[in-house]
Amino acid sequence: MVIDVRDNRWDVLLELPIDESLGFFYDRLIRFIGYRNFEEYKVMSLASYGDPAVYRNLFREHYELLPEGRFRTLQGWDSSVVFDHFQPRRRHEPITKKDMDFAAGLQEALEDMAGHLLRHYRAVTGHRRLAMAGGVALNCAMTGRLLLQDMFDDIFVQPASNDAGCALGAALYSTRWPDGEVSPQMEHCYWGPSLPAADEIERTVTEWDGVVSYRRTTQPFDEVATLLASGAIIGWVQGRMEFGPRALGNRSILADARFAAATARINSIIKKRDNFQPFAPSVLEEELHTYFELPARVRRLPFMVFTARVKPAYREKLAGITHVDGTARVQTVSRKHNPRYWSLVRAVGEHTGFPIVLNTSFNNQAEPIVQSVEDALACLVSTELDYLVVDDLLISKRDQVADQLWDFHPSLRSGYELWHRPGRDQTHEIHNVRSRENRRISPELYGLLSGPEGSTIAQLADAAGLAVHRGALMSELLPLWNARIVGLSPAVESGSCRSKRVR
């Protein structure tokens, strides 16, 4: 939809039919280079490595710019036309230069259609302020280029631009504002669940005492900045969780922005992402224009939804956050709205000379952003994170973690079931009941997980006569925990490990 908003009155100027959806256009085409729904962000990153000119003619044959800002994407052309000009990549085949060029051509086509629409309605309405929402609005390469143009004085992208943002939008839309008043500007999105009180946080951490050690630090900012400057990768948890898909300093994994090695390490051993995917910088709001090329009118970018060019003098010095095309997806940190994170970034600047940190969401490859203290502890223990900071507690893993986890409680995570297919070629599996994907497991682990809920791994193994297989069981359990198929906790969980037999 295109909507003209004046004095809290909404006038719908255009409603696009579903077959003209830019999001569906993008989603449909990423499948030719081996990606699926909700992986559009990977293709956007990959596009920076390609040359859009290589497949420009291919894409321009299949969408048409129409008068009055309209466009048309042609349906039903995918297989017949793309196959004539492009050899698709299967999902697990290596990514090659042709795939990068295809991604670059697709990104250019998206920006061409979106720019065509925006230029027309900018002229029609005379508006100098733009607000965007929806999945395509989270394409920060596109929004970053819009920011550099003189088309609008101010651009706002809803940080929860996916379906989750509809709840907020519905509430704002239904609110009747007094005459002359407008809805308040969204300055931050720290509206999620909050951490418990300090004593409850410490009590939870104490429950994990077998696998972690901790201490309360009186100088958290200086101490964490020292660790980051020495190359440590740290999980940082504070206050209320962010609303939306971006980690903005309250549920974040942090590293020194200077080190490209930090990017490689986080991608390979924690996030398990493609190496071409970049990480974002958090920079003090006051220093935005010191390091990034942006129009003077842009004073703050609090939601990490725009890319900006890193100034050439700093690209090598900030190798951890500078993408191959010289850009970075910037978040500015406000002393007003997040004083604790601001103090940390400032302390990093005092140690490194750059008041910037590498910031990525606090999760591994198999889970959403951590919410609770327990989530953060599980991510610390099951990945290669160096430290975890929750409130003023500095937490690290103990040695020989696998041995200590023997006394934890196992449970199948929600959405998974045990299956046993009997017969001569019997199999033991864990099924994802939503996707029907199967994970084969050993008969020994099946027997252990089939035991009574509420027991520890040690108790289950003793009862089933499996203690002799301790090493093999833990070697099998830990990857399942990392994949968040199995949960391990020092506290009894409500999930059941009952088996389900196939007849």
Short mmCIF file of N, CA and C in Angstrom, two decimals, residues 75-227:
data_model
loop_
_atom_site.label_atom_id
_atom_site.label_comp_id
_atom_site.label_asym_id
_atom_site.label_seq_id
_atom_site.Cartn_x
_atom_site.Cartn_y
_atom_site.Cartn_z
N GLN A 75 4.50 -13.22 -14.37
CA GLN A 75 4.34 -14.49 -13.67
C GLN A 75 4.56 -15.66 -14.62
N GLY A 76 4.97 -16.77 -14.07
CA GLY A 76 5.07 -17.99 -14.84
C GLY A 76 6.29 -18.08 -15.73
N TRP A 77 7.22 -17.15 -15.61
CA TRP A 77 8.39 -17.16 -16.48
C TRP A 77 9.58 -17.86 -15.85
N ASP A 78 9.49 -18.17 -14.58
CA ASP A 78 10.67 -18.58 -13.83
C ASP A 78 11.48 -19.67 -14.52
N SER A 79 10.90 -20.86 -14.62
CA SER A 79 11.67 -22.00 -15.11
C SER A 79 12.10 -21.82 -16.56
N SER A 80 11.14 -21.47 -17.42
CA SER A 80 11.43 -21.45 -18.84
C SER A 80 12.48 -20.42 -19.21
N VAL A 81 12.44 -19.26 -18.60
CA VAL A 81 13.35 -18.18 -19.00
C VAL A 81 14.67 -18.24 -18.25
N VAL A 82 14.62 -18.43 -16.93
CA VAL A 82 15.87 -18.44 -16.17
C VAL A 82 16.74 -19.60 -16.62
N PHE A 83 16.16 -20.76 -16.82
CA PHE A 83 16.96 -21.91 -17.23
C PHE A 83 17.65 -21.68 -18.57
N ASP A 84 17.07 -20.83 -19.41
CA ASP A 84 17.70 -20.55 -20.70
C ASP A 84 18.96 -19.71 -20.56
N HIS A 85 19.07 -18.95 -19.46
CA HIS A 85 20.18 -18.01 -19.31
C HIS A 85 21.05 -18.28 -18.08
N PHE A 86 20.61 -19.20 -17.22
CA PHE A 86 21.29 -19.33 -15.93
C PHE A 86 21.16 -20.77 -15.46
N GLN A 87 22.27 -21.33 -15.01
CA GLN A 87 22.26 -22.68 -14.45
C GLN A 87 22.01 -22.57 -12.95
N PRO A 88 20.83 -22.96 -12.47
CA PRO A 88 20.53 -22.80 -11.05
C PRO A 88 21.49 -23.58 -10.16
N ARG A 89 21.64 -23.07 -8.96
CA ARG A 89 22.47 -23.73 -7.95
C ARG A 89 21.59 -24.56 -7.03
N ARG A 90 21.97 -25.79 -6.81
CA ARG A 90 21.29 -26.59 -5.79
C ARG A 90 21.75 -26.12 -4.42
N ARG A 91 20.92 -26.37 -3.44
CA ARG A 91 21.09 -25.75 -2.14
C ARG A 91 22.46 -26.00 -1.53
N HIS A 92 22.98 -27.18 -1.66
CA HIS A 92 24.23 -27.50 -0.97
C HIS A 92 25.44 -27.49 -1.90
N GLU A 93 25.27 -26.96 -3.09
CA GLU A 93 26.41 -26.80 -3.98
C GLU A 93 27.20 -25.54 -3.61
N PRO A 94 28.47 -25.47 -3.95
CA PRO A 94 29.27 -24.28 -3.65
C PRO A 94 28.69 -23.04 -4.33
N ILE A 95 28.83 -21.90 -3.66
CA ILE A 95 28.42 -20.63 -4.25
C ILE A 95 29.52 -20.15 -5.19
N THR A 96 29.14 -19.79 -6.39
CA THR A 96 30.11 -19.34 -7.39
C THR A 96 29.83 -17.90 -7.78
N LYS A 97 30.70 -17.36 -8.63
CA LYS A 97 30.55 -15.97 -9.06
C LYS A 97 29.23 -15.75 -9.78
N LYS A 98 28.76 -16.73 -10.54
CA LYS A 98 27.50 -16.53 -11.25
C LYS A 98 26.33 -16.35 -10.27
N ASP A 99 26.38 -17.03 -9.12
CA ASP A 99 25.33 -16.88 -8.12
C ASP A 99 25.39 -15.48 -7.50
N MET A 100 26.59 -14.98 -7.29
CA MET A 100 26.75 -13.63 -6.77
C MET A 100 26.22 -12.60 -7.76
N ASP A 101 26.52 -12.82 -9.03
CA ASP A 101 26.03 -11.89 -10.06
C ASP A 101 24.51 -11.94 -10.17
N PHE A 102 23.93 -13.12 -10.04
CA PHE A 102 22.47 -13.25 -10.07
C PHE A 102 21.85 -12.49 -8.89
N ALA A 103 22.45 -12.66 -7.69
CA ALA A 103 21.94 -11.95 -6.52
C ALA A 103 22.05 -10.44 -6.71
N ALA A 104 23.14 -9.98 -7.31
CA ALA A 104 23.31 -8.54 -7.55
C ALA A 104 22.28 -8.03 -8.54
N GLY A 105 21.99 -8.81 -9.58
CA GLY A 105 20.97 -8.40 -10.55
C GLY A 105 19.59 -8.34 -9.92
N LEU A 106 19.29 -9.30 -9.05
CA LEU A 106 18.00 -9.31 -8.37
C LEU A 106 17.87 -8.11 -7.43
N GLN A 107 18.93 -7.80 -6.70
CA GLN A 107 18.90 -6.65 -5.80
C GLN A 107 18.68 -5.36 -6.58
N GLU A 108 19.34 -5.23 -7.72
CA GLU A 108 19.17 -4.04 -8.55
C GLU A 108 17.75 -3.94 -9.07
N ALA A 109 17.15 -5.07 -9.47
CA ALA A 109 15.77 -5.05 -9.96
C ALA A 109 14.80 -4.60 -8.87
N LEU A 110 15.01 -5.11 -7.65
CA LEU A 110 14.16 -4.70 -6.53
C LEU A 110 14.25 -3.20 -6.32
N GLU A 111 15.47 -2.67 -6.30
CA GLU A 111 15.65 -1.24 -6.05
C GLU A 111 15.11 -0.40 -7.19
N ASP A 112 15.16 -0.93 -8.40
CA ASP A 112 14.64 -0.20 -9.56
C ASP A 112 13.13 -0.01 -9.43
N MET A 113 12.42 -1.08 -9.09
CA MET A 113 10.96 -0.99 -8.96
C MET A 113 10.55 -0.15 -7.76
N ALA A 114 11.21 -0.36 -6.63
CA ALA A 114 10.87 0.42 -5.43
C ALA A 114 11.16 1.90 -5.65
N GLY A 115 12.28 2.23 -6.27
CA GLY A 115 12.61 3.63 -6.53
C GLY A 115 11.64 4.28 -7.49
N HIS A 116 11.20 3.53 -8.50
CA HIS A 116 10.22 4.05 -9.45
C HIS A 116 8.93 4.44 -8.75
N LEU A 117 8.45 3.57 -7.87
CA LEU A 117 7.22 3.85 -7.12
C LEU A 117 7.40 5.06 -6.21
N LEU A 118 8.51 5.11 -5.48
CA LEU A 118 8.72 6.19 -4.52
C LEU A 118 8.90 7.54 -5.19
N ARG A 119 9.61 7.58 -6.30
CA ARG A 119 9.80 8.86 -6.99
C ARG A 119 8.47 9.44 -7.45
N HIS A 120 7.59 8.58 -7.95
CA HIS A 120 6.29 9.07 -8.42
C HIS A 120 5.48 9.66 -7.26
N TYR A 121 5.37 8.93 -6.16
CA TYR A 121 4.50 9.40 -5.08
C TYR A 121 5.15 10.50 -4.26
N ARG A 122 6.45 10.60 -4.31
CA ARG A 122 7.10 11.78 -3.73
C ARG A 122 6.66 13.02 -4.52
N ALA A 123 6.63 12.93 -5.84
CA ALA A 123 6.22 14.07 -6.66
C ALA A 123 4.74 14.36 -6.50
N VAL A 124 3.91 13.33 -6.42
CA VAL A 124 2.46 13.52 -6.34
C VAL A 124 2.05 14.15 -5.02
N THR A 125 2.66 13.69 -3.93
CA THR A 125 2.23 14.16 -2.60
C THR A 125 3.00 15.38 -2.12
N GLY A 126 4.22 15.56 -2.60
CA GLY A 126 5.06 16.64 -2.08
C GLY A 126 5.69 16.33 -0.74
N HIS A 127 5.46 15.14 -0.23
CA HIS A 127 6.01 14.78 1.08
C HIS A 127 7.53 14.67 1.03
N ARG A 128 8.16 15.11 2.11
CA ARG A 128 9.61 14.95 2.26
C ARG A 128 9.95 13.95 3.37
N ARG A 129 8.94 13.29 3.91
CA ARG A 129 9.17 12.30 4.96
C ARG A 129 8.52 10.99 4.52
N LEU A 130 9.27 9.91 4.69
CA LEU A 130 8.84 8.58 4.26
C LEU A 130 8.89 7.62 5.43
N ALA A 131 7.84 6.83 5.59
CA ALA A 131 7.83 5.74 6.56
C ALA A 131 7.56 4.45 5.81
N MET A 132 8.31 3.40 6.14
CA MET A 132 8.16 2.12 5.45
C MET A 132 8.05 0.99 6.46
N ALA A 133 7.30 -0.04 6.08
CA ALA A 133 7.22 -1.27 6.85
C ALA A 133 7.03 -2.42 5.88
N GLY A 134 7.13 -3.63 6.39
CA GLY A 134 7.04 -4.81 5.55
C GLY A 134 8.40 -5.44 5.36
N GLY A 135 8.41 -6.68 4.90
CA GLY A 135 9.67 -7.41 4.77
C GLY A 135 10.67 -6.72 3.87
N VAL A 136 10.22 -6.15 2.76
CA VAL A 136 11.15 -5.49 1.83
C VAL A 136 11.78 -4.26 2.49
N ALA A 137 11.08 -3.65 3.43
CA ALA A 137 11.64 -2.48 4.12
C ALA A 137 12.87 -2.85 4.95
N LEU A 138 13.02 -4.13 5.28
CA LEU A 138 14.20 -4.57 6.03
C LEU A 138 15.39 -4.86 5.12
N ASN A 139 15.23 -4.62 3.82
CA ASN A 139 16.37 -4.73 2.91
C ASN A 139 17.22 -3.48 3.10
N CYS A 140 18.20 -3.58 3.98
CA CYS A 140 18.93 -2.38 4.41
C CYS A 140 19.86 -1.85 3.33
N ALA A 141 20.22 -2.68 2.35
CA ALA A 141 20.99 -2.15 1.23
C ALA A 141 20.15 -1.18 0.42
N MET A 142 18.88 -1.53 0.21
CA MET A 142 17.97 -0.65 -0.52
C MET A 142 17.70 0.64 0.27
N THR A 143 17.38 0.50 1.55
CA THR A 143 17.07 1.70 2.35
C THR A 143 18.30 2.57 2.52
N GLY A 144 19.49 1.95 2.58
CA GLY A 144 20.71 2.74 2.70
C GLY A 144 20.94 3.62 1.48
N ARG A 145 20.64 3.08 0.30
CA ARG A 145 20.80 3.90 -0.91
C ARG A 145 19.75 5.00 -0.96
N LEU A 146 18.54 4.72 -0.49
CA LEU A 146 17.52 5.77 -0.41
C LEU A 146 17.97 6.90 0.50
N LEU A 147 18.64 6.54 1.59
CA LEU A 147 19.07 7.54 2.56
C LEU A 147 20.06 8.52 1.95
N LEU A 148 20.84 8.05 0.99
CA LEU A 148 21.86 8.91 0.38
C LEU A 148 21.28 9.86 -0.65
N GLN A 149 20.08 9.55 -1.15
CA GLN A 149 19.47 10.39 -2.16
C GLN A 149 18.82 11.62 -1.53
N ASP A 150 18.48 12.57 -2.37
CA ASP A 150 17.84 13.79 -1.89
C ASP A 150 16.32 13.72 -2.02
N MET A 151 15.79 12.50 -2.19
CA MET A 151 14.36 12.36 -2.41
C MET A 151 13.55 12.72 -1.15
N PHE A 152 14.08 12.33 0.03
CA PHE A 152 13.37 12.57 1.29
C PHE A 152 14.33 13.16 2.31
N ASP A 153 13.77 14.01 3.17
CA ASP A 153 14.57 14.57 4.26
C ASP A 153 14.70 13.59 5.41
N ASP A 154 13.68 12.75 5.59
CA ASP A 154 13.65 11.85 6.73
C ASP A 154 13.03 10.53 6.29
N ILE A 155 13.66 9.42 6.63
CA ILE A 155 13.13 8.11 6.30
C ILE A 155 13.07 7.29 7.59
N PHE A 156 11.91 6.75 7.86
CA PHE A 156 11.71 5.90 9.04
C PHE A 156 11.35 4.50 8.56
N VAL A 157 12.09 3.51 9.04
CA VAL A 157 11.77 2.11 8.76
C VAL A 157 11.38 1.46 10.08
N GLN A 158 10.18 0.91 10.13
CA GLN A 158 9.71 0.26 11.35
C GLN A 158 10.67 -0.89 11.69
N PRO A 159 11.28 -0.89 12.88
CA PRO A 159 12.26 -1.93 13.20
C PRO A 159 11.67 -3.32 13.31
N ALA A 160 10.38 -3.43 13.62
CA ALA A 160 9.69 -4.73 13.61
C ALA A 160 8.82 -4.76 12.37
N SER A 161 9.46 -4.71 11.21
CA SER A 161 8.73 -4.58 9.95
C SER A 161 8.09 -5.87 9.48
N ASN A 162 8.26 -6.94 10.23
CA ASN A 162 7.59 -8.19 9.87
C ASN A 162 6.20 -8.23 10.49
N ASP A 163 5.61 -9.41 10.52
CA ASP A 163 4.23 -9.51 11.02
C ASP A 163 4.10 -9.08 12.48
N ALA A 164 5.17 -9.23 13.25
CA ALA A 164 5.11 -8.85 14.67
C ALA A 164 4.75 -7.38 14.84
N GLY A 165 5.17 -6.55 13.89
CA GLY A 165 4.89 -5.13 14.01
C GLY A 165 3.43 -4.76 13.79
N CYS A 166 2.65 -5.71 13.26
CA CYS A 166 1.23 -5.41 13.01
C CYS A 166 0.49 -5.10 14.31
N ALA A 167 0.89 -5.72 15.41
CA ALA A 167 0.21 -5.46 16.67
C ALA A 167 0.36 -3.99 17.07
N LEU A 168 1.58 -3.49 16.97
CA LEU A 168 1.82 -2.08 17.29
C LEU A 168 1.11 -1.18 16.29
N GLY A 169 1.20 -1.53 15.01
CA GLY A 169 0.55 -0.71 13.99
C GLY A 169 -0.95 -0.64 14.18
N ALA A 170 -1.57 -1.76 14.53
CA ALA A 170 -3.02 -1.77 14.74
C ALA A 170 -3.41 -0.88 15.91
N ALA A 171 -2.61 -0.94 16.98
CA ALA A 171 -2.90 -0.10 18.15
C ALA A 171 -2.78 1.38 17.81
N LEU A 172 -1.73 1.74 17.08
CA LEU A 172 -1.54 3.15 16.72
C LEU A 172 -2.63 3.62 15.75
N TYR A 173 -2.98 2.75 14.81
CA TYR A 173 -3.97 3.13 13.81
C TYR A 173 -5.34 3.36 14.44
N SER A 174 -5.66 2.57 15.48
CA SER A 174 -6.99 2.66 16.09
C SER A 174 -7.08 3.76 17.15
N THR A 175 -5.93 4.34 17.50
CA THR A 175 -5.93 5.38 18.53
C THR A 175 -6.39 6.71 17.94
N ARG A 176 -7.27 7.36 18.63
CA ARG A 176 -7.73 8.69 18.20
C ARG A 176 -6.92 9.75 18.95
N TRP A 177 -6.12 10.47 18.18
CA TRP A 177 -5.28 11.49 18.79
C TRP A 177 -6.05 12.81 18.84
N PRO A 178 -5.88 13.58 19.90
CA PRO A 178 -6.55 14.89 19.97
C PRO A 178 -6.15 15.76 18.78
N ASP A 179 -7.05 16.68 18.43
CA ASP A 179 -6.76 17.58 17.31
C ASP A 179 -5.43 18.28 17.54
N GLY A 180 -4.64 18.30 16.50
CA GLY A 180 -3.36 18.99 16.56
C GLY A 180 -2.22 18.13 17.07
N GLU A 181 -2.52 16.96 17.61
CA GLU A 181 -1.47 16.07 18.09
C GLU A 181 -1.23 14.95 17.08
N VAL A 182 -0.01 14.51 17.04
CA VAL A 182 0.33 13.40 16.16
C VAL A 182 0.87 12.25 17.02
N SER A 183 0.86 11.07 16.46
CA SER A 183 1.37 9.92 17.22
C SER A 183 2.85 10.13 17.54
N PRO A 184 3.31 9.66 18.69
CA PRO A 184 4.70 9.90 19.10
C PRO A 184 5.67 9.18 18.19
N GLN A 185 6.82 9.78 18.01
CA GLN A 185 7.86 9.15 17.21
C GLN A 185 8.48 8.01 17.99
N MET A 186 8.75 6.92 17.30
CA MET A 186 9.37 5.76 17.92
C MET A 186 10.88 5.98 17.99
N GLU A 187 11.41 6.18 19.19
CA GLU A 187 12.82 6.50 19.36
C GLU A 187 13.66 5.30 19.77
N HIS A 188 13.04 4.27 20.30
CA HIS A 188 13.75 3.04 20.66
C HIS A 188 12.74 1.91 20.65
N CYS A 189 13.23 0.69 20.79
CA CYS A 189 12.31 -0.46 20.80
C CYS A 189 12.69 -1.45 21.89
N TYR A 190 13.14 -0.95 23.04
CA TYR A 190 13.45 -1.81 24.18
C TYR A 190 12.17 -2.04 24.98
N TRP A 191 11.27 -2.80 24.40
CA TRP A 191 9.94 -3.00 24.98
C TRP A 191 9.64 -4.45 25.31
N GLY A 192 10.62 -5.33 25.13
CA GLY A 192 10.37 -6.75 25.34
C GLY A 192 10.46 -7.14 26.80
N PRO A 193 10.45 -8.44 27.07
CA PRO A 193 10.55 -8.92 28.46
C PRO A 193 11.83 -8.42 29.11
N SER A 194 11.73 -8.11 30.39
CA SER A 194 12.88 -7.57 31.11
C SER A 194 13.56 -8.67 31.91
N LEU A 195 14.79 -8.39 32.32
CA LEU A 195 15.49 -9.30 33.21
C LEU A 195 14.86 -9.26 34.60
N PRO A 196 14.98 -10.33 35.35
CA PRO A 196 14.49 -10.30 36.74
C PRO A 196 15.40 -9.46 37.62
N ALA A 197 15.07 -9.36 38.88
CA ALA A 197 15.88 -8.61 39.84
C ALA A 197 17.26 -9.25 39.97
N ALA A 198 18.21 -8.46 40.45
CA ALA A 198 19.61 -8.90 40.51
C ALA A 198 19.77 -10.18 41.32
N ASP A 199 19.05 -10.31 42.45
CA ASP A 199 19.22 -11.50 43.28
C ASP A 199 18.66 -12.73 42.58
N GLU A 200 17.61 -12.57 41.78
CA GLU A 200 17.06 -13.70 41.04
C GLU A 200 17.99 -14.11 39.90
N ILE A 201 18.62 -13.12 39.25
CA ILE A 201 19.60 -13.43 38.21
C ILE A 201 20.72 -14.27 38.81
N GLU A 202 21.25 -13.84 39.95
CA GLU A 202 22.35 -14.57 40.58
C GLU A 202 21.91 -15.96 41.02
N ARG A 203 20.69 -16.09 41.48
CA ARG A 203 20.20 -17.41 41.88
C ARG A 203 20.14 -18.36 40.68
N THR A 204 19.70 -17.84 39.54
CA THR A 204 19.66 -18.67 38.33
C THR A 204 21.05 -19.09 37.90
N VAL A 205 21.99 -18.14 37.91
CA VAL A 205 23.36 -18.47 37.52
C VAL A 205 23.96 -19.50 38.47
N THR A 206 23.63 -19.40 39.75
CA THR A 206 24.14 -20.34 40.73
C THR A 206 23.67 -21.76 40.44
N GLU A 207 22.47 -21.90 39.88
CA GLU A 207 21.96 -23.23 39.54
C GLU A 207 22.83 -23.91 38.48
N TRP A 208 23.55 -23.11 37.69
CA TRP A 208 24.43 -23.64 36.65
C TRP A 208 25.87 -23.75 37.14
N ASP A 209 26.05 -23.73 38.45
CA ASP A 209 27.40 -23.63 39.02
C ASP A 209 28.32 -24.76 38.57
N GLY A 210 27.76 -25.92 38.24
CA GLY A 210 28.61 -27.02 37.82
C GLY A 210 29.33 -26.77 36.52
N VAL A 211 28.77 -25.90 35.65
CA VAL A 211 29.36 -25.70 34.33
C VAL A 211 29.84 -24.27 34.10
N VAL A 212 29.48 -23.33 34.97
CA VAL A 212 29.95 -21.96 34.81
C VAL A 212 30.48 -21.44 36.14
N SER A 213 31.35 -20.46 36.05
CA SER A 213 31.77 -19.69 37.22
C SER A 213 31.45 -18.24 36.96
N TYR A 214 31.28 -17.48 38.02
CA TYR A 214 30.90 -16.08 37.84
C TYR A 214 31.40 -15.25 39.00
N ARG A 215 31.43 -13.97 38.76
CA ARG A 215 31.70 -13.01 39.82
C ARG A 215 31.02 -11.70 39.45
N ARG A 216 30.70 -10.94 40.47
CA ARG A 216 30.11 -9.62 40.24
C ARG A 216 31.25 -8.62 40.06
N THR A 217 31.17 -7.84 38.99
CA THR A 217 32.21 -6.86 38.71
C THR A 217 31.72 -5.46 39.03
N THR A 218 32.56 -4.68 39.66
CA THR A 218 32.19 -3.30 40.00
C THR A 218 32.51 -2.33 38.88
N GLN A 219 33.31 -2.79 37.89
CA GLN A 219 33.66 -1.96 36.74
C GLN A 219 33.31 -2.71 35.45
N PRO A 220 32.03 -2.99 35.22
CA PRO A 220 31.67 -3.86 34.09
C PRO A 220 32.08 -3.29 32.74
N PHE A 221 31.94 -2.00 32.56
CA PHE A 221 32.22 -1.42 31.24
C PHE A 221 33.71 -1.49 30.93
N ASP A 222 34.53 -1.09 31.87
CA ASP A 222 35.97 -1.11 31.63
C ASP A 222 36.49 -2.53 31.49
N GLU A 223 35.98 -3.43 32.32
CA GLU A 223 36.46 -4.81 32.27
C GLU A 223 36.05 -5.50 30.98
N VAL A 224 34.79 -5.32 30.57
CA VAL A 224 34.33 -5.94 29.33
C VAL A 224 35.04 -5.32 28.14
N ALA A 225 35.27 -4.01 28.17
CA ALA A 225 36.00 -3.36 27.07
C ALA A 225 37.41 -3.93 26.96
N THR A 226 38.06 -4.19 28.09
CA THR A 226 39.40 -4.78 28.07
C THR A 226 39.37 -6.17 27.43
N LEU A 227 38.37 -6.96 27.79
CA LEU A 227 38.25 -8.31 27.21
C LEU A 227 38.00 -8.24 25.71
#
